[in-house]
Amino acid sequence: MGTVITVTSGKGGVGKTTSSAALGAALAQTGDSVALVDFDVGLRNLDLVLGAERRVVYDFVNVIQGQAKLSQALIRDKRIDTLHLLAASQTRDKDALTEEGVEAVVNALRKTFDWVICDSPAGIERGALLAMRHADMAIVVTNPEVSSVRDSDRIIGLLDARTIKAENGESMEKHVLITRYDPARAARGDMLAIDDVLEILSLPLIGIVPESPSVLKASNLGLPVVLADPSSDSARAYADAAKRIKGESIEMAVPSVKKSLFGGLFRRAA
Amino acid sequence: MSLAFAASSGIRLAGRSFLAFVLEPMPPVAGWLADLDAVASQSLSFFANRPVVLNLARLEPDREETNAIIDALKLRNIRVIAVEGVDPSWVDPSLAPLGSGKETGKVVDFPNAAPRAQARPAAPAATPKGSTTIDRPVRSGQSIFHPEGDVIVLGSVSSGAEIIAGGSVHVYGTLRGRVLAGATGNPGALIFCRKYQAELVSIDGSYMTAEQSPPELIGKPVQIRLRNDAIVADILD
């Protein structure tokens, strides 16, 4: 029986899809089988981030409506053969996802894969609720700024109330993944400090991903950052987070400002 | 119970109780229903828009009889909001018992004149009793409503979360959200928190927003009380 992880945040644009792809790829690189499921029906992106957009034949909605078998709709990644994608439908909306359909698909994936990663849409509506409904574990993606943290807090409340685990009286394993962390801005106090974020959310931290051009570049190339630029800080942060998801204990690296000879010169010139 | 919140310069937050009639059928039920019809015929709209609680404790009906009585009242356009005195599993979940109601002690006579459309508020709320303890953080968007007594929160209350209590509110973490204590009309209610960063605190309708809060309170352990209808905040220790 695999583990179902929902990657969620409430707010849009914080890095759910990027993180889903990167964590999925990092888990798959360890040899585990991974299914990435895009719940953002109508606004699908995960196929682009994985560079699979030209290979989508059948999607999640086709499977739910019985027009395709799950095995036909799953797209195997060309670079990591343990990584699979179930794309969302771009021509439909969230109403196409039925509760029973989602349950059947997630439970079928759980039987075959070690990890089922549900990439949640933004918001607290149907799509987001269905993406968390069957999860065993939640990764709450947060940027270190007040609106993102508040929205994450709201989502955590929903994770504790609207999931199968919560309804059965069990508690769900929940972790915070801080993304787009800018050490320079944090040092200037323009961003919430990591400790403040964790104090507000009162959840354990699973990783800090620095804001980095390599993440953007990787997305545009259709490559998860752990494949595009494995030596970058962001790729390492995701790889470490994936190991922590698997239960390994790894020291948390807090990104810091890189001191260079030129950095000081530029600042003086500006 | 409703919580009125009028967004204007004179915001008042107040809990309100509504009067519901309690109908208590007497055996034989057929005769009692005939009497009811006779009363209703004198005053056609008497039961219109009036919430009615059905008390069957004296009748001791079985499941089938209970639902037959409810249906008989429905036929007469009587709005039953709850049923007391029978096994709650027998009836539709929406008709579950309300808990211990407080008798107003008033027996209302059937009037001949046209009745008021609105139920009128009952007597002032009783002294709040019975506290509730919440052993997890109260998250943004969550609302804790406890009109009966004190609320004790062992974690923090997030920005965008809300606690409404009939009595006092104790927050053993950071208070970042809104707290409305004494909301059912209790000016003696208090608010305590270990770290004050509240968006809004209110006692018995008087309130203080974050903007109005003295800056020296921020981050401090604080006690909030009401003095002459004004919110007073003291830093503890």
Tab-separated table of N, CA and C in Angstrom, chain B residues 2-154:
chain	number	residue	atom	x	y	z
B	2	SER	N	-28.556	33.628	17.551
B	2	SER	CA	-27.916	34.238	16.405
B	2	SER	C	-26.950	35.290	16.891
B	3	LEU	N	-26.007	35.622	16.058
B	3	LEU	CA	-25.040	36.619	16.449
B	3	LEU	C	-25.142	37.768	15.480
B	4	ALA	N	-25.623	38.890	15.960
B	4	ALA	CA	-25.804	40.034	15.079
B	4	ALA	C	-24.487	40.775	14.938
B	5	PHE	N	-24.150	41.149	13.732
B	5	PHE	CA	-22.927	41.922	13.521
B	5	PHE	C	-23.241	42.968	12.475
B	6	ALA	N	-23.474	44.211	12.909
B	6	ALA	CA	-23.797	45.285	11.977
B	6	ALA	C	-22.532	46.060	11.690
B	7	ALA	N	-22.135	46.086	10.409
B	7	ALA	CA	-20.904	46.771	10.056
B	7	ALA	C	-21.161	48.264	9.904
B	8	SER	N	-20.960	49.008	10.934
B	8	SER	CA	-21.080	50.463	10.889
B	8	SER	C	-20.194	51.003	11.990
B	9	SER	N	-20.183	52.318	12.141
B	9	SER	CA	-19.305	52.895	13.151
B	9	SER	C	-19.743	52.443	14.544
B	10	GLY	N	-21.021	52.173	14.718
B	10	GLY	CA	-21.489	51.747	16.031
B	10	GLY	C	-21.687	50.252	16.085
B	11	ILE	N	-20.647	49.494	15.754
B	11	ILE	CA	-20.782	48.033	15.713
B	11	ILE	C	-21.149	47.505	17.084
B	12	ARG	N	-22.191	46.686	17.120
B	12	ARG	CA	-22.534	45.974	18.355
B	12	ARG	C	-22.546	44.501	18.022
B	13	LEU	N	-21.924	43.728	18.876
B	13	LEU	CA	-21.930	42.290	18.661
B	13	LEU	C	-22.733	41.723	19.805
B	14	ALA	N	-23.808	41.057	19.491
B	14	ALA	CA	-24.643	40.582	20.572
B	14	ALA	C	-25.216	39.222	20.260
B	15	GLY	N	-25.203	38.346	21.216
B	15	GLY	CA	-25.897	37.077	21.066
B	15	GLY	C	-27.370	37.337	21.326
B	16	ARG	N	-28.233	36.529	20.716
B	16	ARG	CA	-29.652	36.743	20.943
B	16	ARG	C	-30.361	35.409	21.069
B	17	SER	N	-31.238	35.310	22.002
B	17	SER	CA	-32.050	34.104	22.118
B	17	SER	C	-33.409	34.379	21.504
B	18	PHE	N	-33.991	33.372	20.894
B	18	PHE	CA	-35.323	33.522	20.353
B	18	PHE	C	-36.290	32.623	21.096
B	19	LEU	N	-37.510	33.103	21.160
B	19	LEU	CA	-38.534	32.340	21.842
B	19	LEU	C	-39.095	31.274	20.906
B	20	ALA	N	-39.137	30.063	21.374
B	20	ALA	CA	-39.774	29.002	20.607
B	20	ALA	C	-40.899	28.423	21.467
B	21	PHE	N	-42.030	28.165	20.847
B	21	PHE	CA	-43.102	27.518	21.598
B	21	PHE	C	-42.800	26.052	21.798
B	22	VAL	N	-43.149	25.555	22.947
B	22	VAL	CA	-43.026	24.122	23.172
B	22	VAL	C	-44.433	23.539	23.151
B	23	LEU	N	-44.662	22.644	22.206
B	23	LEU	CA	-45.967	21.972	22.143
B	23	LEU	C	-45.840	20.618	22.826
B	24	GLU	N	-46.773	20.366	23.733
B	24	GLU	CA	-46.710	19.123	24.479
B	24	GLU	C	-48.026	18.367	24.283
B	25	PRO	N	-48.072	17.448	23.329
B	25	PRO	CA	-49.340	16.747	23.064
B	25	PRO	C	-49.767	15.894	24.262
B	26	MET	N	-51.080	15.861	24.487
B	26	MET	CA	-51.637	15.061	25.581
B	26	MET	C	-52.406	13.882	24.986
B	27	PRO	N	-52.369	12.749	25.632
B	27	PRO	CA	-53.202	11.652	25.150
B	27	PRO	C	-54.674	11.962	25.429
B	28	PRO	N	-55.608	11.557	24.599
B	28	PRO	CA	-55.378	10.903	23.307
B	28	PRO	C	-54.947	11.919	22.236
B	29	VAL	N	-54.036	11.475	21.360
B	29	VAL	CA	-53.449	12.395	20.395
B	29	VAL	C	-54.495	12.934	19.423
B	30	ALA	N	-55.442	12.070	19.020
B	30	ALA	CA	-56.453	12.501	18.048
B	30	ALA	C	-57.242	13.682	18.621
B	31	GLY	N	-57.611	13.576	19.884
B	31	GLY	CA	-58.363	14.656	20.531
B	31	GLY	C	-57.520	15.916	20.628
B	32	TRP	N	-56.232	15.707	20.951
B	32	TRP	CA	-55.343	16.865	21.101
B	32	TRP	C	-55.185	17.588	19.764
B	33	LEU	N	-55.088	16.799	18.691
B	33	LEU	CA	-54.950	17.407	17.363
B	33	LEU	C	-56.213	18.172	16.989
B	34	ALA	N	-57.377	17.624	17.375
B	34	ALA	CA	-58.644	18.309	17.081
B	34	ALA	C	-58.687	19.647	17.815
B	35	ASP	N	-58.219	19.646	19.078
B	35	ASP	CA	-58.164	20.891	19.852
B	35	ASP	C	-57.249	21.893	19.168
B	36	LEU	N	-56.111	21.365	18.693
B	36	LEU	CA	-55.122	22.222	18.028
B	36	LEU	C	-55.739	22.853	16.785
B	37	ASP	N	-56.486	22.020	16.023
B	37	ASP	CA	-57.141	22.528	14.814
B	37	ASP	C	-58.146	23.614	15.170
B	38	ALA	N	-58.850	23.402	16.273
B	38	ALA	CA	-59.851	24.380	16.698
B	38	ALA	C	-59.172	25.713	17.010
B	39	VAL	N	-58.045	25.642	17.720
B	39	VAL	CA	-57.303	26.862	18.058
B	39	VAL	C	-56.806	27.532	16.790
B	40	ALA	N	-56.240	26.705	15.887
B	40	ALA	CA	-55.659	27.252	14.668
B	40	ALA	C	-56.726	27.898	13.785
B	41	SER	N	-57.924	27.356	13.827
B	41	SER	CA	-58.972	27.918	12.975
B	41	SER	C	-59.369	29.309	13.461
B	42	GLN	N	-59.197	29.554	14.765
B	42	GLN	CA	-59.506	30.895	15.283
B	42	GLN	C	-58.442	31.906	14.841
B	43	SER	N	-57.264	31.407	14.685
B	43	SER	CA	-56.166	32.313	14.361
B	43	SER	C	-55.283	31.619	13.337
B	44	LEU	N	-55.654	31.812	12.074
B	44	LEU	CA	-55.109	30.990	10.993
B	44	LEU	C	-53.585	30.995	10.916
B	45	SER	N	-52.996	32.164	11.076
B	45	SER	CA	-51.550	32.238	10.855
B	45	SER	C	-50.770	32.173	12.157
B	46	PHE	N	-51.426	31.679	13.212
B	46	PHE	CA	-50.741	31.722	14.496
B	46	PHE	C	-49.404	30.995	14.480
B	47	PHE	N	-49.366	29.852	13.839
B	47	PHE	CA	-48.122	29.079	13.852
B	47	PHE	C	-47.199	29.399	12.676
B	48	ALA	N	-47.672	30.276	11.771
B	48	ALA	CA	-46.846	30.586	10.603
B	48	ALA	C	-45.556	31.263	11.050
B	49	ASN	N	-44.428	30.795	10.529
B	49	ASN	CA	-43.109	31.370	10.819
B	49	ASN	C	-42.700	31.293	12.294
B	50	ARG	N	-43.426	30.529	13.078
B	50	ARG	CA	-43.021	30.419	14.475
B	50	ARG	C	-42.322	29.084	14.706
B	51	PRO	N	-41.133	29.109	15.250
B	51	PRO	CA	-40.472	27.845	15.539
B	51	PRO	C	-41.161	27.141	16.704
B	52	VAL	N	-41.322	25.847	16.550
B	52	VAL	CA	-42.002	25.068	17.584
B	52	VAL	C	-41.126	23.884	17.991
B	53	VAL	N	-40.997	23.691	19.274
B	53	VAL	CA	-40.291	22.518	19.788
B	53	VAL	C	-41.350	21.538	20.284
B	54	LEU	N	-41.243	20.317	19.850
B	54	LEU	CA	-42.237	19.303	20.205
B	54	LEU	C	-41.711	18.486	21.379
B	55	ASN	N	-42.434	18.532	22.483
B	55	ASN	CA	-42.013	17.757	23.651
B	55	ASN	C	-42.933	16.550	23.815
B	56	LEU	N	-42.352	15.356	23.641
B	56	LEU	CA	-43.164	14.133	23.685
B	56	LEU	C	-42.905	13.316	24.942
B	57	ALA	N	-42.261	13.948	25.918
B	57	ALA	CA	-41.872	13.203	27.128
B	57	ALA	C	-43.091	12.622	27.835
B	58	ARG	N	-44.187	13.380	27.843
B	58	ARG	CA	-45.352	12.924	28.590
B	58	ARG	C	-46.125	11.843	27.834
B	59	LEU	N	-46.012	11.904	26.482
B	59	LEU	CA	-46.789	10.980	25.657
B	59	LEU	C	-46.148	9.599	25.558
B	60	GLU	N	-44.836	9.550	25.645
B	60	GLU	CA	-44.053	8.312	25.512
B	60	GLU	C	-44.442	7.499	24.284
B	61	PRO	N	-44.349	8.105	23.091
B	61	PRO	CA	-44.725	7.365	21.889
B	61	PRO	C	-43.581	6.465	21.419
B	62	ASP	N	-43.864	5.533	20.499
B	62	ASP	CA	-42.788	4.772	19.882
B	62	ASP	C	-42.347	5.513	18.612
B	63	ARG	N	-41.415	4.901	17.888
B	63	ARG	CA	-40.828	5.579	16.739
B	63	ARG	C	-41.874	5.985	15.690
B	64	GLU	N	-42.772	5.037	15.413
B	64	GLU	CA	-43.776	5.290	14.377
B	64	GLU	C	-44.738	6.390	14.775
B	65	GLU	N	-45.171	6.332	16.035
B	65	GLU	CA	-46.110	7.346	16.522
B	65	GLU	C	-45.455	8.728	16.517
B	66	THR	N	-44.164	8.755	16.901
B	66	THR	CA	-43.438	10.029	16.924
B	66	THR	C	-43.474	10.686	15.560
B	67	ASN	N	-43.118	9.886	14.531
B	67	ASN	CA	-43.075	10.466	13.200
B	67	ASN	C	-44.471	10.797	12.677
B	68	ALA	N	-45.478	10.042	13.133
B	68	ALA	CA	-46.850	10.349	12.730
B	68	ALA	C	-47.268	11.709	13.281
B	69	ILE	N	-46.872	11.979	14.522
B	69	ILE	CA	-47.232	13.277	15.122
B	69	ILE	C	-46.524	14.406	14.392
B	70	ILE	N	-45.208	14.176	14.095
B	70	ILE	CA	-44.444	15.214	13.383
B	70	ILE	C	-45.091	15.496	12.035
B	71	ASP	N	-45.490	14.414	11.339
B	71	ASP	CA	-46.121	14.585	10.031
B	71	ASP	C	-47.455	15.313	10.147
B	72	ALA	N	-48.212	14.985	11.205
B	72	ALA	CA	-49.503	15.636	11.413
B	72	ALA	C	-49.309	17.140	11.604
B	73	LEU	N	-48.241	17.520	12.314
B	73	LEU	CA	-47.983	18.947	12.532
B	73	LEU	C	-47.502	19.611	11.251
B	74	LYS	N	-46.692	18.856	10.486
B	74	LYS	CA	-46.210	19.401	9.207
B	74	LYS	C	-47.383	19.726	8.299
B	75	LEU	N	-48.381	18.807	8.278
B	75	LEU	CA	-49.579	19.001	7.465
B	75	LEU	C	-50.281	20.300	7.829
B	76	ARG	N	-50.176	20.667	9.079
B	76	ARG	CA	-50.833	21.900	9.563
B	76	ARG	C	-49.917	23.111	9.451
B	77	ASN	N	-48.822	22.946	8.695
B	77	ASN	CA	-47.858	24.033	8.494
B	77	ASN	C	-47.242	24.528	9.797
B	78	ILE	N	-47.068	23.628	10.723
B	78	ILE	CA	-46.401	24.013	11.973
B	78	ILE	C	-44.930	23.652	11.853
B	79	ARG	N	-44.076	24.635	12.066
B	79	ARG	CA	-42.644	24.458	11.821
B	79	ARG	C	-41.967	23.874	13.051
B	80	VAL	N	-41.809	22.550	13.060
B	80	VAL	CA	-41.144	21.902	14.193
B	80	VAL	C	-39.640	22.021	13.990
B	81	ILE	N	-38.926	22.645	14.938
B	81	ILE	CA	-37.471	22.783	14.786
B	81	ILE	C	-36.719	21.753	15.616
B	82	ALA	N	-37.374	21.156	16.588
B	82	ALA	CA	-36.688	20.158	17.394
B	82	ALA	C	-37.706	19.292	18.109
B	83	VAL	N	-37.287	18.103	18.476
B	83	VAL	CA	-38.162	17.181	19.199
B	83	VAL	C	-37.465	16.772	20.487
B	84	GLU	N	-38.177	16.862	21.567
B	84	GLU	CA	-37.614	16.480	22.859
B	84	GLU	C	-38.367	15.285	23.422
B	85	GLY	N	-37.711	14.544	24.285
B	85	GLY	CA	-38.397	13.517	25.054
B	85	GLY	C	-38.500	12.170	24.361
B	86	VAL	N	-37.859	12.026	23.179
B	86	VAL	CA	-37.836	10.717	22.515
B	86	VAL	C	-36.398	10.407	22.117
B	87	ASP	N	-36.155	9.188	21.734
B	87	ASP	CA	-34.835	8.787	21.250
B	87	ASP	C	-34.480	9.638	20.014
B	88	PRO	N	-33.384	10.432	20.099
B	88	PRO	CA	-33.058	11.328	18.981
B	88	PRO	C	-32.851	10.587	17.661
B	89	SER	N	-32.503	9.283	17.733
B	89	SER	CA	-32.240	8.552	16.481
B	89	SER	C	-33.517	8.234	15.715
B	90	TRP	N	-34.650	8.420	16.380
B	90	TRP	CA	-35.911	8.110	15.703
B	90	TRP	C	-36.262	9.151	14.661
B	91	VAL	N	-35.873	10.380	14.919
B	91	VAL	CA	-36.354	11.469	14.074
B	91	VAL	C	-35.254	11.955	13.153
B	92	ASP	N	-35.651	12.712	12.166
B	92	ASP	CA	-34.729	13.346	11.223
B	92	ASP	C	-33.651	14.094	12.013
B	93	PRO	N	-32.349	13.938	11.604
B	93	PRO	CA	-31.274	14.575	12.369
B	93	PRO	C	-31.469	16.080	12.554
B	94	SER	N	-32.168	16.721	11.604
B	94	SER	CA	-32.357	18.167	11.731
B	94	SER	C	-33.302	18.501	12.882
B	95	LEU	N	-33.979	17.506	13.404
B	95	LEU	CA	-34.914	17.743	14.508
B	95	LEU	C	-34.349	17.298	15.847
B	96	ALA	N	-33.032	17.155	15.910
B	96	ALA	CA	-32.402	16.694	17.145
B	96	ALA	C	-32.710	17.657	18.286
B	97	PRO	N	-32.704	17.158	19.526
B	97	PRO	CA	-33.053	18.016	20.660
B	97	PRO	C	-32.075	19.182	20.804
B	98	LEU	N	-32.548	20.268	21.344
B	98	LEU	CA	-31.750	21.498	21.433
B	98	LEU	C	-30.845	21.513	22.647
B	99	GLY	N	-30.969	20.547	23.506
B	99	GLY	CA	-30.231	20.611	24.763
B	99	GLY	C	-31.130	21.228	25.805
B	100	SER	N	-30.565	21.555	26.945
B	100	SER	CA	-31.384	22.052	28.034
B	100	SER	C	-31.859	23.464	27.729
B	101	GLY	N	-33.102	23.619	27.470
B	101	GLY	CA	-33.659	24.941	27.252
B	101	GLY	C	-33.978	25.586	28.586
B	102	LYS	N	-34.114	26.896	28.570
B	102	LYS	CA	-34.447	27.574	29.808
B	102	LYS	C	-35.896	28.010	29.722
B	103	GLU	N	-36.682	27.667	30.710
B	103	GLU	CA	-38.085	28.060	30.677
B	103	GLU	C	-38.205	29.547	30.934
B	104	THR	N	-38.984	30.207	30.115
B	104	THR	CA	-39.172	31.633	30.357
B	104	THR	C	-40.195	31.840	31.469
B	105	GLY	N	-40.897	30.770	31.791
B	105	GLY	CA	-41.888	30.877	32.851
B	105	GLY	C	-43.172	31.540	32.373
B	106	LYS	N	-43.182	31.958	31.105
B	106	LYS	CA	-44.380	32.634	30.600
B	106	LYS	C	-45.212	31.652	29.792
B	107	VAL	N	-46.481	31.630	30.051
B	107	VAL	CA	-47.373	30.848	29.201
B	107	VAL	C	-48.036	31.838	28.249
B	108	VAL	N	-47.858	31.590	26.965
B	108	VAL	CA	-48.408	32.537	25.996
B	108	VAL	C	-49.799	32.080	25.599
B	109	ASP	N	-50.766	32.957	25.744
B	109	ASP	CA	-52.132	32.618	25.349
B	109	ASP	C	-52.276	32.762	23.846
B	110	PHE	N	-53.149	31.975	23.295
B	110	PHE	CA	-53.413	32.106	21.868
B	110	PHE	C	-54.140	33.411	21.642
B	111	PRO	N	-53.568	34.275	20.851
B	111	PRO	CA	-54.203	35.583	20.664
B	111	PRO	C	-55.277	35.512	19.581
B	112	ASN	N	-56.161	36.487	19.591
B	112	ASN	CA	-57.153	36.586	18.529
B	112	ASN	C	-56.656	37.497	17.416
B	113	ALA	N	-55.847	38.442	17.824
B	113	ALA	CA	-55.318	39.377	16.832
B	113	ALA	C	-54.240	38.697	15.996
B	114	ALA	N	-53.892	39.336	14.873
B	114	ALA	CA	-52.829	38.797	14.020
B	114	ALA	C	-51.508	38.806	14.804
B	115	PRO	N	-50.793	37.735	14.725
B	115	PRO	CA	-49.562	37.660	15.517
B	115	PRO	C	-48.421	38.436	14.867
B	116	ARG	N	-47.403	38.712	15.656
B	116	ARG	CA	-46.189	39.327	15.110
B	116	ARG	C	-45.457	38.293	14.265
B	117	ALA	N	-44.861	38.755	13.230
B	117	ALA	CA	-44.142	37.829	12.350
B	117	ALA	C	-42.866	37.325	13.017
B	118	GLN	N	-42.244	38.161	13.814
B	118	GLN	CA	-40.950	37.803	14.403
B	118	GLN	C	-41.132	37.208	15.792
B	119	ALA	N	-40.329	36.246	16.089
B	119	ALA	CA	-40.279	35.772	17.462
B	119	ALA	C	-39.596	36.859	18.282
B	120	ARG	N	-40.007	36.984	19.533
B	120	ARG	CA	-39.352	38.062	20.288
B	120	ARG	C	-38.256	37.500	21.174
B	121	PRO	N	-37.268	38.328	21.495
B	121	PRO	CA	-36.146	37.836	22.287
B	121	PRO	C	-36.598	37.416	23.675
B	122	ALA	N	-35.958	36.423	24.187
B	122	ALA	CA	-36.285	35.952	25.522
B	122	ALA	C	-35.603	36.847	26.556
B	123	ALA	N	-35.807	36.520	27.791
B	123	ALA	CA	-35.199	37.264	28.892
B	123	ALA	C	-33.672	37.209	28.762
B	124	PRO	N	-32.937	38.115	29.411
B	124	PRO	CA	-31.476	38.107	29.323
B	124	PRO	C	-30.894	36.729	29.621
B	125	ALA	N	-29.775	36.436	28.964
B	125	ALA	CA	-29.187	35.105	29.084
B	125	ALA	C	-28.818	34.791	30.524
B	126	ALA	N	-28.893	33.553	30.851
B	126	ALA	CA	-28.531	33.126	32.193
B	126	ALA	C	-27.014	33.243	32.370
B	127	THR	N	-26.553	33.148	33.582
B	127	THR	CA	-25.116	33.168	33.846
B	127	THR	C	-24.482	32.013	33.093
B	128	PRO	N	-23.451	32.284	32.271
B	128	PRO	CA	-22.852	31.210	31.484
B	128	PRO	C	-22.251	30.136	32.386
B	129	LYS	N	-22.327	28.917	31.929
B	129	LYS	CA	-21.778	27.818	32.723
B	129	LYS	C	-21.174	26.775	31.786
B	130	GLY	N	-20.237	26.039	32.278
B	130	GLY	CA	-19.678	24.960	31.468
B	130	GLY	C	-18.629	25.479	30.510
B	131	SER	N	-17.371	25.103	30.730
B	131	SER	CA	-16.316	25.594	29.850
B	131	SER	C	-15.954	24.516	28.848
B	132	THR	N	-15.290	24.922	27.774
B	132	THR	CA	-14.820	23.966	26.786
B	132	THR	C	-13.333	24.202	26.561
B	133	THR	N	-12.581	23.128	26.406
B	133	THR	CA	-11.135	23.244	26.215
B	133	THR	C	-10.777	22.780	24.814
B	134	ILE	N	-9.988	23.570	24.106
B	134	ILE	CA	-9.563	23.229	22.750
B	134	ILE	C	-8.063	22.993	22.792
B	135	ASP	N	-7.646	21.773	22.495
B	135	ASP	CA	-6.240	21.410	22.717
B	135	ASP	C	-5.419	21.450	21.432
B	136	ARG	N	-5.851	22.224	20.462
B	136	ARG	CA	-5.096	22.357	19.213
B	136	ARG	C	-5.180	23.818	18.791
B	137	PRO	N	-4.349	24.249	17.834
B	137	PRO	CA	-4.459	25.638	17.402
B	137	PRO	C	-5.795	25.885	16.715
B	138	VAL	N	-6.342	27.074	16.872
B	138	VAL	CA	-7.545	27.441	16.126
B	138	VAL	C	-7.056	28.145	14.867
B	139	ARG	N	-7.325	27.516	13.709
B	139	ARG	CA	-6.755	27.963	12.442
B	139	ARG	C	-7.591	29.056	11.798
B	140	SER	N	-6.960	29.769	10.888
B	140	SER	CA	-7.647	30.793	10.107
B	140	SER	C	-8.906	30.210	9.469
B	141	GLY	N	-10.009	30.906	9.577
B	141	GLY	CA	-11.249	30.438	8.968
B	141	GLY	C	-12.089	29.583	9.902
B	142	GLN	N	-11.494	29.139	11.012
B	142	GLN	CA	-12.278	28.334	11.948
B	142	GLN	C	-12.988	29.257	12.930
B	143	SER	N	-14.148	28.838	13.344
B	143	SER	CA	-14.914	29.638	14.279
B	143	SER	C	-15.378	28.735	15.413
B	144	ILE	N	-15.028	29.110	16.635
B	144	ILE	CA	-15.471	28.342	17.797
B	144	ILE	C	-16.626	29.118	18.420
B	145	PHE	N	-17.774	28.498	18.511
B	145	PHE	CA	-18.954	29.172	19.055
B	145	PHE	C	-19.404	28.418	20.290
B	146	HIS	N	-19.256	29.050	21.428
B	146	HIS	CA	-19.611	28.376	22.681
B	146	HIS	C	-20.414	29.355	23.538
B	147	PRO	N	-21.721	29.424	23.307
B	147	PRO	CA	-22.519	30.445	23.980
B	147	PRO	C	-22.729	30.178	25.467
B	148	GLU	N	-22.379	28.979	25.923
B	148	GLU	CA	-22.738	28.579	27.282
B	148	GLU	C	-21.732	28.987	28.351
B	149	GLY	N	-20.452	29.132	27.980
B	149	GLY	CA	-19.493	29.384	29.054
B	149	GLY	C	-18.132	29.776	28.534
B	150	ASP	N	-17.102	29.424	29.296
B	150	ASP	CA	-15.738	29.839	28.972
B	150	ASP	C	-15.130	28.970	27.875
B	151	VAL	N	-14.201	29.531	27.136
B	151	VAL	CA	-13.437	28.786	26.143
B	151	VAL	C	-11.967	28.867	26.528
B	152	ILE	N	-11.319	27.722	26.608
B	152	ILE	CA	-9.896	27.661	26.938
B	152	ILE	C	-9.174	27.072	25.730
B	153	VAL	N	-8.245	27.830	25.164
B	153	VAL	CA	-7.492	27.350	23.998
B	153	VAL	C	-6.059	27.110	24.438
B	154	LEU	N	-5.588	25.881	24.269
B	154	LEU	CA	-4.229	25.562	24.704
B	154	LEU	C	-3.194	25.998	23.671
